[in-house]
């Protein structure tokens, strides 16, 4: 990886593209391996893991398999001396991460509402919206979804996109180039056309935070808040409160805008 900086930018972009979609071959290979192991052993735990309704259990394992090498690669790419121009204390960084996560839920809500009301006449948009409507969740399924989507997926995706990919892109050009291209790859990796729009915005916000702070803790926290809140909105018993909650997240867009504007100002060194 250290020799990447000596290579052509096209090679770096190719590495970024492979990293962005690495979850697909990893999931396929892991599924094939576990299926072969199940055929050979008929083990009960493998049946449980590979059940159709156990996709979040499998996803949790896939994330764990990918997180360890992702951490090692990120640590190798990131220079120990590399510090951000904005330094947040634990309290401030945590507050900003939570704030950004809640406010972004308002952004995604507004976009989905717009798509449903004005774009659902387009077949591929309608299909995209339909694919986002999951079944009602409770009990064990909710637990595994929270573990996978709420904790492990944010940790892995931030390591891949704001960690590895961002670091690789900075070898081509630092600054907004790395922010925008990493956000674009992050969005495209979600595949669903409706999700691509708001995940691109999320990638821009996360990329800006990482570019200024060079600290993955805050983007991981933001990502976890976004996914956990989205997961908790799924159970039927939460539906009665969704209108008030969605209104609150829309209002929280305002402080997120102030945070972004503050980060765009000349760098601060305060904790």
Coordinates of C-alpha atoms in Angstrom, one line a residue:
X1 CA 0.0 0.0 0.0
X2 CA 2.9 2.4 0.7
X3 CA 3.9 2.1 -3.0
X4 CA 0.5 3.2 -4.2
X5 CA 1.5 6.9 -4.1
X6 CA 4.2 6.1 -6.7
X7 CA 1.6 4.7 -9.1
X8 CA -0.6 6.3 -11.7
X9 CA -3.8 7.9 -10.4
X10 CA -5.9 5.5 -12.5
X11 CA -4.5 2.6 -10.4
X12 CA -5.5 4.4 -7.2
X13 CA -9.0 5.1 -8.5
X14 CA -9.3 1.4 -9.5
X15 CA -8.2 0.4 -6.0
X16 CA -10.9 2.7 -4.6
X17 CA -13.5 1.2 -6.8
X18 CA -12.6 -2.3 -5.8
X19 CA -12.6 -1.3 -2.1
X20 CA -16.0 0.4 -2.4
X21 CA -17.7 -2.8 -3.8
X22 CA -15.6 -5.3 -1.9
X23 CA -18.6 -6.3 0.2
X24 CA -20.1 -8.1 -2.8
X25 CA -17.3 -10.7 -3.5
X26 CA -16.7 -11.1 0.3
X27 CA -20.4 -11.8 0.9
X28 CA -20.5 -14.3 -2.1
X29 CA -17.3 -16.1 -1.1
X30 CA -18.4 -16.3 2.6
X31 CA -21.8 -17.6 1.6
X32 CA -20.3 -20.2 -0.6
X33 CA -17.9 -21.3 2.1
X34 CA -20.6 -21.6 4.7
X35 CA -22.9 -23.4 2.4
X36 CA -20.3 -25.9 1.5
X37 CA -19.5 -26.3 5.2
X38 CA -23.2 -26.9 5.9
X39 CA -23.4 -29.5 3.2
X40 CA -20.4 -31.3 4.7
X41 CA -21.4 -31.1 8.4
X42 CA -25.2 -30.4 8.5
X43 CA -24.4 -28.3 11.6
X44 CA -27.4 -26.6 13.3
X45 CA -25.7 -23.3 13.9
X46 CA -24.9 -23.0 10.1
X47 CA -28.6 -23.7 9.3
X48 CA -29.5 -20.9 11.8
X49 CA -26.9 -18.6 10.3
X50 CA -27.9 -19.1 6.7
X51 CA -31.7 -19.0 7.1
X52 CA -33.3 -16.5 4.7
X53 CA -34.7 -14.5 7.6
X54 CA -31.2 -14.5 9.2
X55 CA -29.7 -12.1 6.7
X56 CA -28.7 -9.7 9.4
X57 CA -26.9 -12.5 11.3
X58 CA -24.9 -13.3 8.1
X59 CA -24.3 -9.6 7.6
X60 CA -22.9 -9.3 11.1
X61 CA -20.4 -12.1 10.4
X62 CA -19.5 -10.6 7.0
X63 CA -18.7 -7.2 8.7
X64 CA -16.6 -8.9 11.3
X65 CA -14.6 -10.7 8.6
X66 CA -14.0 -7.4 6.8
X67 CA -13.4 -5.1 9.8
X68 CA -10.1 -6.6 11.0
X69 CA -8.2 -6.3 7.6
X70 CA -9.8 -2.9 7.1
X71 CA -8.4 -1.6 10.4
X72 CA -4.9 -3.0 9.4
X73 CA -5.0 -1.4 6.0
X74 CA -6.3 1.9 7.3
X75 CA -3.5 2.1 9.9
X76 CA -0.9 1.4 7.3
X77 CA -2.2 4.1 4.9
X78 CA -2.7 6.8 7.5
X79 CA 0.3 8.7 8.6
X80 CA 0.8 8.8 12.3
X81 CA 1.8 12.4 12.1
X82 CA -1.3 13.4 10.0
X83 CA -3.6 15.6 12.1
X84 CA -6.7 17.5 11.2
X85 CA -7.0 21.2 11.3
X86 CA -10.0 21.0 13.6
X87 CA -9.6 19.3 17.0
X88 CA -12.7 18.3 19.0
X89 CA -12.7 17.1 22.5
X90 CA -14.5 13.9 23.3
X91 CA -17.6 15.8 24.5
X92 CA -17.7 18.2 21.6
X93 CA -17.0 15.5 19.0
X94 CA -19.6 13.2 20.4
X95 CA -22.2 16.0 20.5
X96 CA -21.4 17.0 16.9
X97 CA -21.6 13.4 15.7
X98 CA -25.0 12.8 17.3
X99 CA -26.2 16.1 16.1
X100 CA -25.1 15.4 12.5
X101 CA -26.7 11.9 12.7
X102 CA -30.1 13.2 13.9
X103 CA -30.1 16.1 11.4
X104 CA -29.2 13.8 8.5
X105 CA -32.3 11.7 9.2
X106 CA -34.3 14.8 8.5
X107 CA -32.5 15.3 5.2
X108 CA -33.1 11.7 4.1
X109 CA -36.8 12.0 5.2
X110 CA -37.4 15.1 3.1
X111 CA -35.8 13.5 0.0
X112 CA -37.8 10.3 0.4
X113 CA -41.0 12.3 0.8
X114 CA -40.2 14.3 -2.3
X115 CA -39.5 11.1 -4.2
X116 CA -42.7 9.5 -3.1
X117 CA -44.9 12.5 -3.9
X118 CA -43.3 13.8 -7.2
X119 CA -41.2 11.0 -8.6
X120 CA -43.0 7.8 -7.8
X121 CA -44.7 7.9 -11.3
X122 CA -41.3 6.8 -12.7
X123 CA -41.2 3.0 -12.5
X124 CA -37.6 2.6 -11.5
X125 CA -38.1 5.2 -8.7
X126 CA -41.2 3.4 -7.5
X127 CA -39.4 0.1 -7.5
X128 CA -36.5 1.7 -5.6
X129 CA -38.8 3.1 -3.0
X130 CA -40.6 -0.2 -2.6
X131 CA -37.3 -2.0 -2.0
X132 CA -36.6 0.3 0.9
X133 CA -39.8 -0.7 2.7
X134 CA -38.8 -3.6 5.0
X135 CA -41.0 -5.9 7.0
X136 CA -42.0 -5.0 10.6
X137 CA -39.4 -6.0 13.1
X138 CA -39.4 -7.1 16.6
X139 CA -37.5 -9.4 19.1
X140 CA -34.6 -11.3 17.8
X141 CA -34.7 -9.8 14.3
X142 CA -34.6 -6.3 15.6
X143 CA -31.6 -7.2 17.8
X144 CA -29.6 -8.6 14.8
X145 CA -30.5 -5.7 12.6
X146 CA -29.3 -3.3 15.3
X147 CA -26.1 -5.2 15.6
X148 CA -25.5 -5.4 11.9
X149 CA -26.9 -2.1 10.5
X150 CA -26.6 0.0 13.6
X151 CA -23.1 -0.9 14.8
X152 CA -21.0 -3.1 12.5
X153 CA -22.0 -1.7 9.1
X154 CA -21.2 1.9 10.1
X155 CA -17.9 0.8 11.6
X156 CA -16.9 -1.1 8.5
X157 CA -18.2 1.5 6.0
X158 CA -16.4 4.4 7.7
X159 CA -13.2 2.4 7.7
X160 CA -13.6 1.7 4.0
X161 CA -14.8 5.0 2.7
X162 CA -13.6 7.7 5.1
X163 CA -10.6 5.6 6.0
X164 CA -9.0 3.6 3.3
X165 CA -10.6 5.2 0.2
X166 CA -10.2 8.7 1.5
X167 CA -6.6 8.1 2.3
X168 CA -6.0 6.6 -1.2
X169 CA -7.7 9.6 -2.9
X170 CA -5.5 12.0 -1.0
X171 CA -2.5 10.5 -2.7
X172 CA -4.0 11.9 -5.9
X173 CA -5.2 15.3 -4.6
X174 CA -6.0 16.4 -1.1
X175 CA -9.1 18.4 -0.1
X176 CA -12.4 18.5 -1.8
X177 CA -11.3 15.9 -4.5
X178 CA -11.1 13.2 -1.8
X179 CA -14.3 14.4 -0.1
X180 CA -16.4 14.4 -3.3
X181 CA -15.1 11.2 -4.9
X182 CA -15.3 9.2 -1.6
X183 CA -18.9 10.4 -1.2
X184 CA -19.7 9.4 -4.7
X185 CA -18.3 5.9 -4.3
X186 CA -20.1 5.6 -1.0
X187 CA -23.4 6.5 -2.6
X188 CA -22.9 4.2 -5.6
X189 CA -22.1 1.3 -3.3
X190 CA -25.7 1.5 -1.9
X191 CA -27.0 0.7 -5.4
X192 CA -30.6 1.7 -4.7
X193 CA -31.2 4.8 -6.8
X194 CA -33.2 6.6 -4.1
X195 CA -30.6 5.9 -1.5
X196 CA -27.8 7.0 -3.8
X197 CA -29.1 10.6 -3.6
X198 CA -29.1 11.0 0.2
X199 CA -26.1 8.8 0.9
X200 CA -24.1 11.1 -1.4
X201 CA -25.1 14.0 0.8
X202 CA -24.2 11.9 3.9
X203 CA -20.9 11.1 2.3
X204 CA -20.2 14.8 1.7
X205 CA -20.9 15.7 5.4
X206 CA -18.9 12.7 6.7
X207 CA -16.1 13.4 4.3
X208 CA -16.0 17.1 5.4
X209 CA -15.9 16.1 9.1
X210 CA -13.1 13.6 8.5
X211 CA -11.1 15.9 6.2
X212 CA -11.2 18.6 8.9
X213 CA -10.7 16.4 12.0
X214 CA -8.9 13.3 10.6
X215 CA -10.7 11.4 13.3
X216 CA -12.9 8.5 12.3
X217 CA -14.6 8.4 15.7
X218 CA -17.0 11.3 14.8
X219 CA -18.0 9.9 11.4
X220 CA -18.5 6.4 12.8
X221 CA -20.7 7.9 15.6
X222 CA -22.7 9.9 13.1
X223 CA -23.2 6.8 10.9
X224 CA -24.3 4.7 13.9
X225 CA -26.8 7.3 15.0
X226 CA -28.3 7.5 11.5
X227 CA -28.6 3.7 11.1
X228 CA -29.8 3.1 14.7
X229 CA -32.5 5.7 14.5
X230 CA -33.6 4.3 11.1
X231 CA -33.8 0.8 12.6
X232 CA -35.9 1.9 15.6
X233 CA -38.3 3.6 13.2
X234 CA -39.2 0.2 11.7
X235 CA -41.1 -1.6 14.5
X236 CA -44.9 -1.2 14.4
X237 CA -45.1 0.2 17.9
X238 CA -43.0 3.2 16.8
X239 CA -45.3 4.2 13.9
X240 CA -47.6 6.3 16.1
X241 CA -44.6 8.5 17.0
X242 CA -43.1 8.9 13.6
X243 CA -44.8 12.1 12.6
X244 CA -43.4 14.0 15.6
X245 CA -40.0 12.3 15.3
X246 CA -39.7 13.2 11.6
X247 CA -40.6 16.8 12.3
X248 CA -37.9 16.9 15.0
X249 CA -35.3 15.5 12.6
X250 CA -36.2 18.1 10.0
X251 CA -35.8 20.9 12.5
X252 CA -32.4 19.4 13.4
X253 CA -31.2 20.1 9.8
X254 CA -30.7 23.7 10.9
X255 CA -27.9 23.0 13.4
X256 CA -26.3 20.6 10.9
X257 CA -26.1 23.4 8.3
X258 CA -24.5 25.6 11.0
X259 CA -22.0 22.8 11.7
X260 CA -21.1 22.4 8.0
X261 CA -20.7 26.2 7.6
X262 CA -18.5 26.3 10.6
X263 CA -16.3 23.5 9.3
X264 CA -16.0 25.4 5.9
X265 CA -14.6 28.5 7.7
X266 CA -10.9 28.9 8.2
X267 CA -9.6 26.1 10.4
X268 CA -9.9 26.3 14.1
X269 CA -7.5 24.6 16.6
X270 CA -9.8 24.7 19.6
X271 CA -10.8 21.5 21.4

